[in-house]
PDB file of C-alpha atoms in Angstrom:
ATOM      1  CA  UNK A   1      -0.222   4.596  -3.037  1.00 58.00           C
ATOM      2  CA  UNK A   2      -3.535   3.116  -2.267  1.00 74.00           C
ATOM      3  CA  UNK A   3      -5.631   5.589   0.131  1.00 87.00           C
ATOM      4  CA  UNK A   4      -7.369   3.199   2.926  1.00 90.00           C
ATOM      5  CA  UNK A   5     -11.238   4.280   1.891  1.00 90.00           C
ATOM      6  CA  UNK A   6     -12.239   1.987   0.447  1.00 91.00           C
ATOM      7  CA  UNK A   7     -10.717  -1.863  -0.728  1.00 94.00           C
ATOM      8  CA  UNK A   8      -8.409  -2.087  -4.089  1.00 94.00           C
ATOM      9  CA  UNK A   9      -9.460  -2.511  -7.511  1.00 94.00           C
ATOM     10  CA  UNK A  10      -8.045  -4.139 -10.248  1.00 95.00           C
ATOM     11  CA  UNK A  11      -5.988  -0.629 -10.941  1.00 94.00           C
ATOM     12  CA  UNK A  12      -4.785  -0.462  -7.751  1.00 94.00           C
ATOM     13  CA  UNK A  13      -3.199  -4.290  -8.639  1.00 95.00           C
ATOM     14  CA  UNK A  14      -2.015  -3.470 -11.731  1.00 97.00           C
ATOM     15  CA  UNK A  15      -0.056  -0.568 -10.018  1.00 96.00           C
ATOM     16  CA  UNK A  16       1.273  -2.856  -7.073  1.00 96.00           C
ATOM     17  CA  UNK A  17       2.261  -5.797  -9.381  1.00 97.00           C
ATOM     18  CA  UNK A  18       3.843  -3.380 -11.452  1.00 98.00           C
ATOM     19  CA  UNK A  19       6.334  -1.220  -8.167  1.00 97.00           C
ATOM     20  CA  UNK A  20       6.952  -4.897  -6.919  1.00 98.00           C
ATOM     21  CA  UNK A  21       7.836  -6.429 -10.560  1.00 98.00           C
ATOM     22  CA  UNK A  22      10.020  -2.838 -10.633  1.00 98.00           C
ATOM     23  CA  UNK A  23      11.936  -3.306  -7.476  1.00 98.00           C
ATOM     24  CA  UNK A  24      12.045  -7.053  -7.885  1.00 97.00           C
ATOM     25  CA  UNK A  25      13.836  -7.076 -11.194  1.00 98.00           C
ATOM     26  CA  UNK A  26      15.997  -4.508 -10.292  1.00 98.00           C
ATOM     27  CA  UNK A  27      17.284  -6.120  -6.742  1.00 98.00           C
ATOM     28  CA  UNK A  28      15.202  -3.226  -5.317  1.00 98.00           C
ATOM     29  CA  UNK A  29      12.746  -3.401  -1.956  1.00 97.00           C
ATOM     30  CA  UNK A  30       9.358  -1.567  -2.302  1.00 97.00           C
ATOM     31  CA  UNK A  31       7.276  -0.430   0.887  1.00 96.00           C
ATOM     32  CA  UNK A  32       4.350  -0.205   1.531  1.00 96.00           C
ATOM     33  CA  UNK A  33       2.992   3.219   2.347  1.00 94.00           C
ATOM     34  CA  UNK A  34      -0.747   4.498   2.545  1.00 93.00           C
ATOM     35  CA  UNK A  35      -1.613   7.654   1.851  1.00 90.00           C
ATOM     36  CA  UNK A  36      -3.826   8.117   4.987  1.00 89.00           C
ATOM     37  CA  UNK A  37      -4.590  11.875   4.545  1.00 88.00           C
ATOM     38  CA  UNK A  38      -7.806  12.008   4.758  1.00 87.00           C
ATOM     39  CA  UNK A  39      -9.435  10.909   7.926  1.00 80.00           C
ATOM     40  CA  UNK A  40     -13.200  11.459   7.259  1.00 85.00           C
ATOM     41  CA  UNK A  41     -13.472   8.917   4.469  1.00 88.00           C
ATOM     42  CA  UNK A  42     -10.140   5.915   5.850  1.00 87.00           C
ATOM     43  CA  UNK A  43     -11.321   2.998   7.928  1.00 89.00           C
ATOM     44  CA  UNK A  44      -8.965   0.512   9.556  1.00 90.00           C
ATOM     45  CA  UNK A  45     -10.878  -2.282   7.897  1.00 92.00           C
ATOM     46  CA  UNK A  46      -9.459  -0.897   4.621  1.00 93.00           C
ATOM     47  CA  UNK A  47      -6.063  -0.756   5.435  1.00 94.00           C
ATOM     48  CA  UNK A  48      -5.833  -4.853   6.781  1.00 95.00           C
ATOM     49  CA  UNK A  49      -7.953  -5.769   3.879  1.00 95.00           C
ATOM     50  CA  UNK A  50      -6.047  -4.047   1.307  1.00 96.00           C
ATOM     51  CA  UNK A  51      -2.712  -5.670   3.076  1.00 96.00           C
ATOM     52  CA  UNK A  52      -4.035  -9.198   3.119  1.00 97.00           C
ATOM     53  CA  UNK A  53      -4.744  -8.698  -0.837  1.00 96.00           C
ATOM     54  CA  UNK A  54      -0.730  -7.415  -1.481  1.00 97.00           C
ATOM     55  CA  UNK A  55      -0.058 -10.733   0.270  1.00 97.00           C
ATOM     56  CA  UNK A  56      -2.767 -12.459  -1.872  1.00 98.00           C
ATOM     57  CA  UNK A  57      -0.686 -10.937  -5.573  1.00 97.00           C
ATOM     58  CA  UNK A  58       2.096 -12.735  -3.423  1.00 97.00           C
ATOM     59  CA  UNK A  59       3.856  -9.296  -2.249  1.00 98.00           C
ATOM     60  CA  UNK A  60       5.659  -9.061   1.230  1.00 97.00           C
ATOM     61  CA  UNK A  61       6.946  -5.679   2.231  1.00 97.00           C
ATOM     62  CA  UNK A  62       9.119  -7.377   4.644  1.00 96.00           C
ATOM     63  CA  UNK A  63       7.770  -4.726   7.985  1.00 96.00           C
ATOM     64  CA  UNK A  64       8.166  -1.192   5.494  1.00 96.00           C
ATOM     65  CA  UNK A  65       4.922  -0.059   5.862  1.00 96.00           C
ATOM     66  CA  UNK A  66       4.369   3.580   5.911  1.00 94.00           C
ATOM     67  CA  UNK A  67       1.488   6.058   6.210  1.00 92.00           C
ATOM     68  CA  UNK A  68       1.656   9.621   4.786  1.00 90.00           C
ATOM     69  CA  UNK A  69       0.285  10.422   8.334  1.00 87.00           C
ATOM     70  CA  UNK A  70       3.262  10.230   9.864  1.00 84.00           C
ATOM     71  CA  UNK A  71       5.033  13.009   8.029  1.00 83.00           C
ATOM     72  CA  UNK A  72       2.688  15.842   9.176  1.00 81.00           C
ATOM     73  CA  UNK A  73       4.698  16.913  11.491  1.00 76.00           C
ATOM     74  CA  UNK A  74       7.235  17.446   9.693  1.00 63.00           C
TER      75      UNK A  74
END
């Protein structure tokens, strides 16, 4: 999953296009989940941009986004 430092690059789209295609083909959903686990380097500016360019590849999540944050705890 894409870490939120910094916005995607073409291998990060590859790598989307590919786990949608995946879960597409196969009647499958695919979230969306950030791998926030490193807080010195993540910005929230990363994390809307990088959404708003899944939606640009034409990629809805459909409300399953995840951050690796959220497991700590646990």
């Amino acid at each position: 999953p894409p870490e939120p430092n910094g916005y995607l690059h073409i291998g990060h789209a590859m790598a989307i296009c590919l786990d949608f295609g995946v879960a597409d083909e196969y009647g499958g959903m695919c979230n969306l989940r950030f791998d926030d686990t490193n807080p010195t380097r993540e910005d929230v500016e990363f994390v809307g941009s990088q959404q708003e360019d899944i939606r640009w590849l034409g990629f809805d999540w459909e409300g399953r986004l995840f951050y690796a944050s959220d497991y700590f705890e646990q």
